[in-house]
Coordinates of C-alpha atoms in Angstrom, one line a residue:
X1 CA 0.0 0.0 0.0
X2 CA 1.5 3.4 -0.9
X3 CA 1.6 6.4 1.2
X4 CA -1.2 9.2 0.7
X5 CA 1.5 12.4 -0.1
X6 CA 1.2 16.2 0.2
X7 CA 3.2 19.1 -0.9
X8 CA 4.0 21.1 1.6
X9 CA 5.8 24.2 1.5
X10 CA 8.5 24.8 4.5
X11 CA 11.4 27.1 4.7
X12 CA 14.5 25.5 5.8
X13 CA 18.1 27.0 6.2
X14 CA 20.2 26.7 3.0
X15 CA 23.3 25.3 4.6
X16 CA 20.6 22.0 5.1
X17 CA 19.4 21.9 1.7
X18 CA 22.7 22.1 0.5
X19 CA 24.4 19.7 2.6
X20 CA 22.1 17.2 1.8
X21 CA 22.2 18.0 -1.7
X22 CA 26.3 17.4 -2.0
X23 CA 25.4 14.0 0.2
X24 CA 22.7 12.8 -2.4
X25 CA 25.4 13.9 -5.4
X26 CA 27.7 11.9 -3.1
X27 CA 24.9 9.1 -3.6
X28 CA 25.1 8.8 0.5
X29 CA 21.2 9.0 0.8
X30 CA 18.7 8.7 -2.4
X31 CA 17.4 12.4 -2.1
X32 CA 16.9 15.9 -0.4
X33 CA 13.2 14.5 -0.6
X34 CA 13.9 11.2 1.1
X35 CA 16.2 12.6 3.8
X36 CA 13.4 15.1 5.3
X37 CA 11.0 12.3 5.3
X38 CA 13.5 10.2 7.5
X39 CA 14.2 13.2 9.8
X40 CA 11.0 13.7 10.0
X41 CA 9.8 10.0 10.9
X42 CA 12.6 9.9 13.6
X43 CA 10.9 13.0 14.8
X44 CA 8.2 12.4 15.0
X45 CA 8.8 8.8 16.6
X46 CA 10.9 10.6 19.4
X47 CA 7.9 13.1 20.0
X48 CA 5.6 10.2 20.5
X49 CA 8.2 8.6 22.5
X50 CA 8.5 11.4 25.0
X51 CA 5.0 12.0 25.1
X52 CA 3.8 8.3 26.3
X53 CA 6.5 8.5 28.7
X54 CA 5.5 11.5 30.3
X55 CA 1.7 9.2 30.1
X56 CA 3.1 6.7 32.3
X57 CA 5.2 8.7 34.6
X58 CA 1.4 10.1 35.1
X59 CA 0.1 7.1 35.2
X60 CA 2.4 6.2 37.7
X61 CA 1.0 8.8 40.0
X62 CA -2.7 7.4 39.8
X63 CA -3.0 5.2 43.2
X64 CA -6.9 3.8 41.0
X65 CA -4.6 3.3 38.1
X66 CA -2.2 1.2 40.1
X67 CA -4.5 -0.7 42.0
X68 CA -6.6 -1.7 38.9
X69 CA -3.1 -3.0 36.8
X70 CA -1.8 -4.6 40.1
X71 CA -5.2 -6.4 40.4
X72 CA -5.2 -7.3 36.8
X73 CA -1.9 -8.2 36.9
X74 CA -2.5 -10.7 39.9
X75 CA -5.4 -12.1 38.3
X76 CA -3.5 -13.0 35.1
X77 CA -0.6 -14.3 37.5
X78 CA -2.0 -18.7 37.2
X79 CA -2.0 -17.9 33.4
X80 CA 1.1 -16.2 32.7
X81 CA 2.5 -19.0 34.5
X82 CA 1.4 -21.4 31.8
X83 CA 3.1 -19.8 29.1
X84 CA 7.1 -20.8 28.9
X85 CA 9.4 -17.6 28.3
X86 CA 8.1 -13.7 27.5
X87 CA 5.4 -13.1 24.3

């Protein structure tokens, strides 16, 4: 399945276009195009990353939350137990 696309119009600094220019020349990485998608994607990853951290340190906080996944967690306990090694 291919990717729905955009065009999108952003101003970057030149010494970035450039560079990546000279390392697509340099045949280093495919494009300009394809190295803002990646940097992007890591981005973006990272952002998410952070953010469901900061979820669980919250999470963390919540003495219901707690109790309910300690309580799950002990209810599960006789099953886990059944399955060798980690899923």
């Amino acid at each position: 399945m291919t990717a729905r696309t955009v065009r999108y119009t952003t101003t970057l600094p030149l010494e970035y276009i450039d560079e990546l220019k000279k390392l697509a020349k340099e045949k280093i990485i495919p494009s300009v195009n394809f190295a803002i998608n990646e940097a992007l994607d890591e981005y973006l990853r990272s952002r998410k990353a952070a953010q469901y951290e900061a979820l669980l340190k919250e999470a963390g906080q919540d003495k219901e939350f707690l109790s309910r996944t300690l309580s799950c967690a002990e209810d599960f306990k006789a099953v886990d137990s059944e399955v060798p090694g980690t899923w």
